[in-house]
Every structure is written in C-alpha cells, then in structure tokens.
mmCIF file of C-alpha atoms and ligand atoms in Angstrom:
data_model
loop_
_atom_site.group_PDB
_atom_site.id
_atom_site.type_symbol
_atom_site.label_atom_id
_atom_site.label_comp_id
_atom_site.label_asym_id
_atom_site.label_seq_id
_atom_site.Cartn_x
_atom_site.Cartn_y
_atom_site.Cartn_z
ATOM 1 C CA UNK X 1 -8.073 9.856 -18.003
ATOM 2 C CA UNK X 2 -10.861 7.219 -18.419
ATOM 3 C CA UNK X 3 -10.889 4.070 -15.964
ATOM 4 C CA UNK X 4 -13.294 0.868 -16.506
ATOM 5 C CA UNK X 5 -17.285 2.430 -15.209
ATOM 6 C CA UNK X 6 -17.311 -1.670 -12.909
ATOM 7 C CA UNK X 7 -14.646 0.011 -11.060
ATOM 8 C CA UNK X 8 -16.133 3.319 -10.129
ATOM 9 C CA UNK X 9 -19.837 2.135 -10.063
ATOM 10 C CA UNK X 10 -17.783 -0.657 -7.338
ATOM 11 C CA UNK X 11 -15.678 1.628 -6.031
ATOM 12 C CA UNK X 12 -18.528 4.065 -4.504
ATOM 13 C CA UNK X 13 -20.385 0.973 -3.275
ATOM 14 C CA UNK X 14 -17.056 -0.190 -0.904
ATOM 15 C CA UNK X 15 -17.059 0.104 2.812
ATOM 16 C CA UNK X 16 -13.213 -1.655 3.899
ATOM 17 C CA UNK X 17 -10.702 -0.614 1.808
ATOM 18 C CA UNK X 18 -7.193 -1.430 1.860
ATOM 19 C CA UNK X 19 -4.286 0.588 0.409
ATOM 20 C CA UNK X 20 -0.981 -1.043 0.195
ATOM 21 C CA UNK X 21 1.731 1.341 -0.324
ATOM 22 C CA UNK X 22 5.533 1.576 -1.402
ATOM 23 C CA UNK X 23 8.392 3.857 -2.610
ATOM 24 C CA UNK X 24 7.018 4.378 -5.888
ATOM 25 C CA UNK X 25 4.038 6.833 -4.334
ATOM 26 C CA UNK X 26 6.831 9.374 -2.601
ATOM 27 C CA UNK X 27 9.104 9.335 -6.551
ATOM 28 C CA UNK X 28 7.319 12.219 -7.720
ATOM 29 C CA UNK X 29 7.996 13.786 -4.228
ATOM 30 C CA UNK X 30 11.401 13.775 -5.387
ATOM 31 C CA UNK X 31 12.746 10.483 -3.493
ATOM 32 C CA UNK X 32 14.146 7.584 -4.310
ATOM 33 C CA UNK X 33 12.760 4.380 -4.519
ATOM 34 C CA UNK X 34 14.909 1.178 -3.885
ATOM 35 C CA UNK X 35 14.753 0.857 -7.506
ATOM 36 C CA UNK X 36 16.489 3.477 -8.524
ATOM 37 C CA UNK X 37 20.356 3.700 -8.053
ATOM 38 C CA UNK X 38 21.685 5.394 -5.794
ATOM 39 C CA UNK X 39 23.848 8.537 -6.554
ATOM 40 C CA UNK X 40 27.398 10.397 -5.719
ATOM 41 C CA UNK X 41 29.057 8.856 -2.378
ATOM 42 C CA UNK X 42 26.220 6.108 -2.179
ATOM 43 C CA UNK X 43 26.273 4.829 -5.771
ATOM 44 C CA UNK X 44 28.320 2.563 -4.839
ATOM 45 C CA UNK X 45 26.428 0.530 -2.128
ATOM 46 C CA UNK X 46 22.287 -0.766 -2.367
ATOM 47 C CA UNK X 47 20.045 0.130 -0.195
ATOM 48 C CA UNK X 48 19.341 -3.932 0.523
ATOM 49 C CA UNK X 49 23.200 -3.438 2.175
ATOM 50 C CA UNK X 50 22.876 -1.146 3.865
ATOM 51 C CA UNK X 51 19.476 -1.358 5.337
ATOM 52 C CA UNK X 52 21.115 -4.101 7.556
ATOM 53 C CA UNK X 53 21.861 -4.685 10.891
ATOM 54 C CA UNK X 54 25.460 -6.380 10.156
ATOM 55 C CA UNK X 55 25.976 -3.098 7.854
ATOM 56 C CA UNK X 56 25.698 -1.196 11.279
ATOM 57 C CA UNK X 57 27.666 -3.727 13.627
ATOM 58 C CA UNK X 58 30.290 -3.852 10.844
ATOM 59 C CA UNK X 59 30.354 0.498 10.417
ATOM 60 C CA UNK X 60 27.464 2.394 12.485
ATOM 61 C CA UNK X 61 28.632 5.025 10.792
ATOM 62 C CA UNK X 62 28.653 4.948 7.171
ATOM 63 C CA UNK X 63 24.915 3.800 8.147
ATOM 64 C CA UNK X 64 24.113 6.091 10.544
ATOM 65 C CA UNK X 65 25.564 8.902 7.841
ATOM 66 C CA UNK X 66 23.275 7.210 4.838
ATOM 67 C CA UNK X 67 20.457 7.538 7.314
ATOM 68 C CA UNK X 68 20.615 11.410 8.193
ATOM 69 C CA UNK X 69 21.047 11.958 4.340
ATOM 70 C CA UNK X 70 17.822 10.157 3.637
ATOM 71 C CA UNK X 71 15.644 12.201 7.049
ATOM 72 C CA UNK X 72 16.737 15.443 5.297
ATOM 73 C CA UNK X 73 16.069 14.418 1.725
ATOM 74 C CA UNK X 74 12.459 13.188 3.504
ATOM 75 C CA UNK X 75 12.258 16.388 5.673
ATOM 76 C CA UNK X 76 12.354 18.658 2.750
ATOM 77 C CA UNK X 77 10.079 17.378 0.674
ATOM 78 C CA UNK X 78 6.910 17.636 -0.460
ATOM 79 C CA UNK X 79 3.706 14.937 -0.500
ATOM 80 C CA UNK X 80 2.641 15.292 -4.111
ATOM 81 C CA UNK X 81 -0.827 14.811 -5.063
ATOM 82 C CA UNK X 82 -1.459 11.305 -4.984
ATOM 83 C CA UNK X 83 -0.342 11.587 -1.190
ATOM 84 C CA UNK X 84 -3.469 14.158 -0.888
ATOM 85 C CA UNK X 85 -5.614 11.612 -3.004
ATOM 86 C CA UNK X 86 -5.426 9.021 -0.719
ATOM 87 C CA UNK X 87 -6.169 11.361 2.172
ATOM 88 C CA UNK X 88 -9.832 12.169 0.237
ATOM 89 C CA UNK X 89 -10.127 8.386 -0.530
ATOM 90 C CA UNK X 90 -9.622 7.790 2.976
ATOM 91 C CA UNK X 91 -12.698 10.533 4.103
ATOM 92 C CA UNK X 92 -15.501 9.283 1.735
ATOM 93 C CA UNK X 93 -14.565 4.988 2.156
ATOM 94 C CA UNK X 94 -16.261 3.930 5.605
ATOM 95 C CA UNK X 95 -12.790 1.626 7.166
ATOM 96 C CA UNK X 96 -9.965 2.867 5.357
ATOM 97 C CA UNK X 97 -6.351 1.882 6.166
ATOM 98 C CA UNK X 98 -3.387 2.894 4.500
ATOM 99 C CA UNK X 99 -0.742 0.127 4.798
ATOM 100 C CA UNK X 100 2.688 1.676 4.311
ATOM 101 C CA UNK X 101 6.257 0.502 3.537
ATOM 102 C CA UNK X 102 7.474 3.866 3.040
ATOM 103 C CA UNK X 103 9.562 5.468 5.949
ATOM 104 C CA UNK X 104 9.646 8.918 4.702
ATOM 105 C CA UNK X 105 6.022 9.770 6.766
ATOM 106 C CA UNK X 106 4.778 11.759 3.671
ATOM 107 C CA UNK X 107 1.441 9.962 3.690
ATOM 108 C CA UNK X 108 1.157 11.528 7.487
ATOM 109 C CA UNK X 109 1.901 14.620 6.632
ATOM 110 C CA UNK X 110 -0.607 14.849 3.737
ATOM 111 C CA UNK X 111 -3.031 13.825 6.289
ATOM 112 C CA UNK X 112 -3.507 10.712 6.174
ATOM 113 C CA UNK X 113 -5.279 9.386 9.807
ATOM 114 C CA UNK X 114 -4.884 5.571 9.657
ATOM 115 C CA UNK X 115 -2.053 4.785 8.706
ATOM 116 C CA UNK X 116 -0.271 1.396 9.363
ATOM 117 C CA UNK X 117 3.889 2.139 9.179
ATOM 118 C CA UNK X 118 5.117 -1.829 8.287
ATOM 119 C CA UNK X 119 8.970 -0.451 8.455
ATOM 120 C CA UNK X 120 9.312 1.959 10.878
ATOM 121 C CA UNK X 121 9.995 5.970 10.117
ATOM 122 C CA UNK X 122 13.017 7.529 8.879
ATOM 123 C CA UNK X 123 12.422 10.911 11.887
ATOM 124 C CA UNK X 124 12.264 8.604 14.435
ATOM 125 C CA UNK X 125 15.515 7.056 16.045
ATOM 126 C CA UNK X 126 16.055 4.997 18.755
ATOM 127 C CA UNK X 127 18.759 3.576 20.961
ATOM 128 C CA UNK X 128 20.378 -0.273 19.386
ATOM 129 C CA UNK X 129 20.821 -1.314 22.273
ATOM 130 C CA UNK X 130 17.976 -0.254 24.679
ATOM 131 C CA UNK X 131 15.458 0.303 22.145
ATOM 132 C CA UNK X 132 14.774 3.703 24.189
ATOM 133 C CA UNK X 133 13.349 6.327 21.282
ATOM 134 C CA UNK X 134 15.698 9.002 21.063
ATOM 135 C CA UNK X 135 13.765 12.869 21.177
ATOM 136 C CA UNK X 136 16.710 14.874 20.732
ATOM 137 C CA UNK X 137 20.939 13.657 19.510
ATOM 138 C CA UNK X 138 23.097 16.112 19.275
ATOM 139 C CA UNK X 139 22.669 16.457 15.442
ATOM 140 C CA UNK X 140 25.866 18.712 15.286
ATOM 141 C CA UNK X 141 28.352 16.008 15.661
ATOM 142 C CA UNK X 142 29.712 14.388 12.905
ATOM 143 C CA UNK X 143 29.677 11.164 14.991
ATOM 144 C CA UNK X 144 27.334 8.125 15.827
ATOM 145 C CA UNK X 145 25.138 9.788 18.740
ATOM 146 C CA UNK X 146 24.391 7.536 21.911
ATOM 147 C CA UNK X 147 21.583 7.044 24.005
ATOM 148 C CA UNK X 148 21.262 9.270 27.123
ATOM 149 C CA UNK X 149 20.163 6.424 29.069
ATOM 150 C CA UNK X 150 22.611 3.269 28.161
ATOM 151 C CA UNK X 151 25.430 5.046 25.647
ATOM 152 C CA UNK X 152 24.190 2.942 23.359
ATOM 153 C CA UNK X 153 24.519 3.749 19.322
ATOM 154 C CA UNK X 154 21.564 5.752 18.618
ATOM 155 C CA UNK X 155 19.840 4.339 14.926
ATOM 156 C CA UNK X 156 17.145 4.910 13.046
ATOM 157 C CA UNK X 157 13.475 3.802 13.797
ATOM 158 C CA UNK X 158 13.878 1.152 10.760
ATOM 159 C CA UNK X 159 12.948 -2.169 10.180
ATOM 160 C CA UNK X 160 15.636 -3.395 8.991
ATOM 161 C CA UNK X 161 16.353 -6.319 6.704
ATOM 162 C CA UNK X 162 16.681 -9.705 8.401
ATOM 163 C CA UNK X 163 14.787 -8.081 11.461
ATOM 164 C CA UNK X 164 10.818 -8.369 12.237
ATOM 165 C CA UNK X 165 8.825 -5.839 11.375
ATOM 166 C CA UNK X 166 6.558 -4.855 14.966
ATOM 167 C CA UNK X 167 3.932 -7.157 15.446
ATOM 168 C CA UNK X 168 1.247 -4.874 16.391
ATOM 169 C CA UNK X 169 1.469 -3.005 12.346
ATOM 170 C CA UNK X 170 1.636 -6.429 11.102
ATOM 171 C CA UNK X 171 -1.365 -8.328 12.454
ATOM 172 C CA UNK X 172 -3.505 -4.928 11.910
ATOM 173 C CA UNK X 173 -2.164 -5.286 8.248
ATOM 174 C CA UNK X 174 -3.068 -8.459 8.322
ATOM 175 C CA UNK X 175 -6.680 -9.123 9.406
ATOM 176 C CA UNK X 176 -7.111 -5.461 6.957
ATOM 177 C CA UNK X 177 -5.904 -6.782 4.020
ATOM 178 C CA UNK X 178 -8.275 -10.242 5.155
ATOM 179 C CA UNK X 179 -11.279 -8.601 5.295
ATOM 180 C CA UNK X 180 -11.427 -5.651 2.869
ATOM 181 C CA UNK X 181 -12.996 -5.483 -0.532
ATOM 182 C CA UNK X 182 -10.763 -3.575 -2.645
ATOM 183 C CA UNK X 183 -6.913 -3.775 -1.855
ATOM 184 C CA UNK X 184 -5.030 -1.558 -3.877
ATOM 185 C CA UNK X 185 -0.706 -2.292 -3.884
ATOM 186 C CA UNK X 186 0.574 1.460 -5.027
ATOM 187 C CA UNK X 187 4.162 2.147 -6.520
ATOM 188 C CA UNK X 188 5.865 -0.927 -5.287
ATOM 189 C CA UNK X 189 8.042 -3.980 -6.670
ATOM 190 C CA UNK X 190 6.360 -6.416 -4.763
ATOM 191 C CA UNK X 191 9.611 -8.213 -3.406
ATOM 192 C CA UNK X 192 9.942 -6.996 0.085
ATOM 193 C CA UNK X 193 7.898 -10.141 2.456
ATOM 194 C CA UNK X 194 5.839 -10.210 4.228
ATOM 195 C CA UNK X 195 4.381 -7.410 3.014
ATOM 196 C CA UNK X 196 4.639 -8.682 -0.414
ATOM 197 C CA UNK X 197 1.923 -10.990 0.752
ATOM 198 C CA UNK X 198 -0.598 -9.093 1.253
ATOM 199 C CA UNK X 199 -2.470 -9.107 -1.565
ATOM 200 C CA UNK X 200 -3.128 -12.248 -2.344
ATOM 201 C CA UNK X 201 -4.205 -12.344 1.433
ATOM 202 C CA UNK X 202 -6.498 -9.371 -0.108
ATOM 203 C CA UNK X 203 -7.240 -11.748 -3.075
ATOM 204 C CA UNK X 204 -7.919 -15.686 -0.901
ATOM 205 C CA UNK X 205 -10.701 -13.508 0.917
ATOM 206 C CA UNK X 206 -12.252 -12.676 -2.378
ATOM 207 C CA UNK X 207 -11.278 -9.090 -2.481
ATOM 208 C CA UNK X 208 -11.156 -6.884 -5.953
ATOM 209 C CA UNK X 209 -7.144 -6.064 -6.244
ATOM 210 C CA UNK X 210 -6.411 -2.547 -8.122
ATOM 211 C CA UNK X 211 -2.483 -1.892 -9.102
ATOM 212 C CA UNK X 212 -1.076 1.262 -9.645
ATOM 213 C CA UNK X 213 1.895 1.470 -11.476
ATOM 214 C CA UNK X 214 4.805 2.354 -13.611
ATOM 215 C CA UNK X 215 5.122 -1.143 -14.877
ATOM 216 C CA UNK X 216 3.539 -4.374 -14.394
ATOM 217 C CA UNK X 217 5.268 -6.483 -11.544
ATOM 218 C CA UNK X 218 4.655 -10.045 -10.118
ATOM 219 C CA UNK X 219 1.169 -8.859 -8.979
ATOM 220 C CA UNK X 220 0.234 -7.067 -11.900
ATOM 221 C CA UNK X 221 -1.007 -11.364 -13.454
ATOM 222 C CA UNK X 222 -3.071 -11.771 -10.657
ATOM 223 C CA UNK X 223 -4.771 -8.658 -10.095
ATOM 224 C CA UNK X 224 -8.225 -7.321 -11.369
ATOM 225 C CA UNK X 225 -7.417 -3.659 -12.227
ATOM 226 C CA UNK X 226 -3.818 -2.619 -13.669
ATOM 227 C CA UNK X 227 -3.249 1.312 -13.331
ATOM 228 C CA UNK X 228 -0.156 1.726 -15.555
ATOM 229 C CA UNK X 229 0.925 5.356 -15.123
ATOM 230 C CA UNK X 230 2.323 7.503 -12.269
ATOM 231 C CA UNK X 231 0.616 6.897 -8.645
ATOM 232 C CA UNK X 232 0.654 11.623 -8.371
ATOM 233 C CA UNK X 233 -1.981 11.450 -11.732
ATOM 234 C CA UNK X 234 -3.282 8.432 -11.915
ATOM 235 C CA UNK X 235 -5.167 8.762 -7.892
ATOM 236 C CA UNK X 236 -6.417 12.523 -8.110
ATOM 237 C CA UNK X 237 -8.397 11.286 -11.529
ATOM 238 C CA UNK X 238 -9.383 8.044 -9.840
ATOM 239 C CA UNK X 239 -10.924 9.974 -6.779
ATOM 240 C CA UNK X 240 -11.962 12.674 -9.016
ATOM 241 C CA UNK X 241 -14.059 10.087 -11.484
ATOM 242 C CA UNK X 242 -15.341 7.608 -8.368
ATOM 243 C CA UNK X 243 -17.141 10.884 -6.047
ATOM 244 C CA UNK X 244 -16.728 13.581 -8.706
ATOM 245 C CA UNK X 245 -16.087 17.367 -7.571
ATOM 246 C CA UNK X 246 -19.381 18.701 -7.052
ATOM 247 C CA UNK X 247 -19.788 17.111 -3.911
ATOM 248 C CA UNK X 248 -16.083 16.396 -2.755
ATOM 249 C CA UNK X 249 -14.799 18.328 0.752
ATOM 250 C CA UNK X 250 -11.640 19.216 -1.294
ATOM 251 C CA UNK X 251 -11.238 19.230 -5.105
ATOM 252 C CA UNK X 252 -7.497 16.664 -5.847
ATOM 253 C CA UNK X 253 -4.831 19.210 -6.953
ATOM 254 C CA UNK X 254 -3.718 16.775 -10.790
HETATM 255 C C1 BV8 H 1 10.815 -10.230 8.203
HETATM 256 C C2 BV8 H 1 13.068 -0.166 6.200
HETATM 257 C C3 BV8 H 1 11.370 -11.786 9.575
HETATM 258 C C4 BV8 H 1 14.448 0.379 5.527
HETATM 259 C C5 BV8 H 1 12.509 -2.115 4.469
HETATM 260 C C6 BV8 H 1 9.568 -14.163 2.153
HETATM 261 C C7 BV8 H 1 10.639 -14.487 1.192
HETATM 262 C C8 BV8 H 1 11.622 -13.933 0.845
HETATM 263 C C9 BV8 H 1 12.052 -12.881 1.794
HETATM 264 C C10 BV8 H 1 11.932 -13.334 3.095
HETATM 265 C C11 BV8 H 1 11.018 -13.578 3.529
HETATM 266 N N1 BV8 H 1 10.034 -13.188 4.462
HETATM 267 C C12 BV8 H 1 11.540 -12.541 5.204
HETATM 268 C C13 BV8 H 1 12.527 -12.222 3.795
HETATM 269 C C14 BV8 H 1 13.823 -11.215 4.043
HETATM 270 C C15 BV8 H 1 13.816 -9.962 3.496
HETATM 271 C C16 BV8 H 1 13.235 -9.804 2.444
HETATM 272 O O1 BV8 H 1 11.721 -10.074 1.570
HETATM 273 N N2 BV8 H 1 14.076 -10.146 1.132
HETATM 274 C C17 BV8 H 1 13.062 -9.542 -0.283
HETATM 275 C C18 BV8 H 1 14.902 -8.803 -0.996
HETATM 276 C C19 BV8 H 1 13.807 -10.913 -0.535
HETATM 277 N N3 BV8 H 1 12.421 -9.625 4.510
HETATM 278 C C20 BV8 H 1 13.078 -9.178 5.707
HETATM 279 O O2 BV8 H 1 14.228 -9.272 5.826
HETATM 280 C C21 BV8 H 1 11.895 -8.473 6.640
HETATM 281 N N4 BV8 H 1 11.758 -9.273 7.707
HETATM 282 O O3 BV8 H 1 10.231 -10.832 7.087
HETATM 283 O O4 BV8 H 1 11.420 -10.668 9.190
HETATM 284 C C22 BV8 H 1 12.207 -12.874 9.384
HETATM 285 C C23 BV8 H 1 13.063 -12.718 9.952
HETATM 286 C C24 BV8 H 1 14.724 -12.756 10.007
HETATM 287 C C25 BV8 H 1 14.987 -13.919 8.633
HETATM 288 C C26 BV8 H 1 13.747 -14.083 7.735
HETATM 289 C C27 BV8 H 1 12.646 -13.355 8.301
HETATM 290 C C28 BV8 H 1 12.171 -6.795 6.988
HETATM 291 C C29 BV8 H 1 11.185 -6.432 5.523
HETATM 292 C C30 BV8 H 1 12.080 -4.777 5.368
HETATM 293 C C31 BV8 H 1 13.072 -3.847 5.017
HETATM 294 N N5 BV8 H 1 12.801 -3.014 5.315
HETATM 295 N N6 BV8 H 1 12.719 -0.520 4.367
HETATM 296 C C32 BV8 H 1 14.855 1.725 4.798
HETATM 297 O O5 BV8 H 1 14.019 2.030 4.554
HETATM 298 O O6 BV8 H 1 16.192 1.768 4.684
HETATM 299 S S1 BV8 H 1 12.238 -2.562 2.754
HETATM 300 C C33 BV8 H 1 12.431 -0.934 1.462
HETATM 301 O O7 BV8 H 1 12.082 -1.599 0.615
HETATM 302 C C34 BV8 H 1 11.336 -0.890 1.923
HETATM 303 O O8 BV8 H 1 10.232 -0.094 3.086
HETATM 304 C C35 BV8 H 1 10.050 -1.193 0.327
HETATM 305 O O9 BV8 H 1 8.776 -2.110 1.063
HETATM 306 C C36 BV8 H 1 11.066 -1.782 -0.419
HETATM 307 C C37 BV8 H 1 11.483 -1.482 -1.397
HETATM 308 O O10 BV8 H 1 10.344 -2.330 -2.080
HETATM 309 P P1 BV8 H 1 9.438 -0.687 -2.841
HETATM 310 O O11 BV8 H 1 8.553 0.593 -1.933
HETATM 311 O O12 BV8 H 1 8.601 -1.279 -3.706
HETATM 312 O O13 BV8 H 1 10.508 -0.133 -3.671
HETATM 313 P P2 BV8 H 1 10.581 -0.525 -4.728
HETATM 314 O O14 BV8 H 1 11.635 0.248 -5.157
HETATM 315 O O15 BV8 H 1 11.199 -2.291 -4.820
HETATM 316 O O16 BV8 H 1 10.098 -0.437 -6.135
HETATM 317 C C38 BV8 H 1 9.228 0.660 -6.537
HETATM 318 C C39 BV8 H 1 7.796 0.264 -7.519
HETATM 319 O O17 BV8 H 1 7.443 2.011 -7.666
HETATM 320 C C40 BV8 H 1 8.887 0.216 -7.963
HETATM 321 O O18 BV8 H 1 8.071 -1.224 -8.485
HETATM 322 C C41 BV8 H 1 8.060 1.130 -9.842
HETATM 323 O O19 BV8 H 1 7.368 0.585 -10.514
HETATM 324 C C42 BV8 H 1 7.201 1.586 -9.171
HETATM 325 N N7 BV8 H 1 7.008 3.210 -8.948
HETATM 326 C C43 BV8 H 1 8.101 4.337 -9.464
HETATM 327 N N8 BV8 H 1 7.680 5.544 -9.580
HETATM 328 C C44 BV8 H 1 6.504 5.456 -9.461
HETATM 329 C C45 BV8 H 1 6.034 3.954 -9.337
HETATM 330 N N9 BV8 H 1 4.756 3.467 -9.444
HETATM 331 C C46 BV8 H 1 3.685 4.743 -9.224
HETATM 332 N N10 BV8 H 1 4.131 5.960 -9.663
HETATM 333 C C47 BV8 H 1 5.549 6.490 -9.310
HETATM 334 N N11 BV8 H 1 5.708 7.797 -9.631
HETATM 335 ZN ZN1 ZN H 2 19.731 2.947 25.509
#
C-alpha cells in the first residue's frame, strides 16, 4: 500500500494530532456497525430506536437485553490491527488525543492511553434514577437489575440519542480538535452530532484532515486526504510507512 509522500513527510513532523473513530474501526473485530443491519431477534429494530431514553422507559427489559448482548459481544471481541496501529501512533506523536464514538472499550484494551469516550462505555452500568455507577449486578437474573442504593432500574452508561454528551469529554474533544495540526476521521459515517462537527472545527483552525473509510461520507469532499479501504489494513500500513520499522518499538501486525 503506498501513500502520498506529502502526507508521510507531514506526519513525521506532526506534534499535535487528533483521531476520531467510529464503529468502522471495530468492524474488523467482528462488531456490527450502526449502519449494518441487525440480525436475528434484533433484525426488526433500528439501533437508533433502541438507543433512546424513550425506548428504555417503554420497554426497559428489551433495551437492557440488547445492551447485555452487545456487552458480551464486545467483551469477547479482540482489538484488531487498526486499534494497535493507533496505539503505535500515540507513542510517536507528542500530543495525541483519541476521541471515540465507540462504546466497546477496544481502544483501551489495545493499549491506547489518552482516550476520550464521547458516548460512554458499554462495560459500565449506572442507575437510571440516581446515576450511581453499579460495579456488580445480578447478571444471572433475567430481569433488569435494580440499583442497590435507590432501587432504580440499572442502565448502560452510554449516551443515548437525545441525551447530552459528558461535558468534560465534549470539552476535551473540542479543545483538542481546535488545536491539532492533523485530524483523522476513521470508520465513521459522520452523521451523529455533535461528534460529526469536530472535523470541521479542526479544519477551520487550519488542521490537515485525513479520512479513512470503506466508502465516501459527507465529510469526504472537505478532507485533504481520503484513504479508501479497511482501517485494519490502512492504519498499520500508514504507521509503518510513516515511521519505518527499523526504529519502531513494535512492528504492527498487518
Ligand atoms: C446531543 C451510544 C444535545 C449508544 C451513540 C444537531 C443536528 C442534527 C441532529 C442532532 C444535533 N444535535 C443533536 C442531534 C440529535 C442526535 C443526532 O445526531 N442524530 C443524528 C442521527 C441526526 N444527537 C444526539 O442526540 C446526541 N446528543 O447532541 O445532546 C441535545 C440533547 C437533546 C436534543 C438535542 C440535542 C447524542 C448522540 C450519541 C448517541 N449515542 N452511541 C449506543 O452505542 O448504543 S451514537 C452511535 O451511533 C455510535 O456511538 C456512533 O456515534 C453512531 C454511529 O456512527 P458511526 O460510529 O459512524 O457508525 P456507523 O455505523 O454510522 O458508520 C460506520 C462507518 O464505518 C461507515 O462510514 C462505514 O463505511 C465505515 N466502515 C465500516 N467498516 C469499516 C469502515 N471503515 C473503515 N474500515 C472498516 N473495516
Ligand atoms: Zn439509584
């Protein structure tokens, strides 16, 4: 795989980088993206209809079960070469911020350190009434577990549609996007706000924007480099081309 030499020479000099990832980077770990149709029992539901407070209020058991299934799938999934390449990139760039829309926790499991989770994390559960984090709950019982403190129903600690993003995470994401020299948008359809505005915030401040995706998105027409293909293949190749193996601490498995 070859890359524009202008991109490689630019990346070698970069000191402040932001990467925004979406469900596409976990696709090669076997996790469905939001655009992928769901299967089996869940085929009749659209994710955006289940990932809402209204759906949970209407049928907490259905929403709890959907997240319990996704939690198990995320737990049994493994980070892929794309996740590991981002760990390597973080070691190579002085100020590196990985902003993720994903809730599967795979970036942290791969070894990424500075991760900003815009939409929460499936592996965390909190009370839908008092907000207290629940470290353990009766996983065996089929019913939606209740908060030990107030008896409220437990829910996944993720941001549903119509809910505000964690203020500190959003502020950190905006600040990093406004000061970076390069902004990567990887494996995201760029349809969900406010995450989708971060690339434009970076571009307005003069950052070089690089997009990696299987197919064009609404952002593609605005980027400096569009690398079309699988992130699990492009990212390791890009990292190895930018920082050749003789001096790289860990050759990325392609
Ligand atoms: C909010 C957690 C304030 C839950 C998620 C402004 C304008 C318009 C709408 C709005 C707006 N502000 C707010 C809204 C409403 C809404 C919104 O954006 N709606 C959209 C649908 C129009 N936003 C919100 O509600 C946000 N809250 O703004 O609060 C507020 C409050 C009240 C009222 C108004 C405003 C909250 C949004 C967060 C929702 N939670 N996730 C869960 O996971 O269950 S979002 C969820 O969907 C994901 O986290 C992710 O962010 C999104 C899916 O997007 P992607 O990650 O991009 O995944 P997708 O499947 O779409 O695309 C995958 C891409 O990968 C594709 O492009 C594909 O080609 C590519 N790909 C696939 N395989 C590969 C690959 N690329 C490379 N390699 C591969 N192998
Ligand atoms: Zn509670």
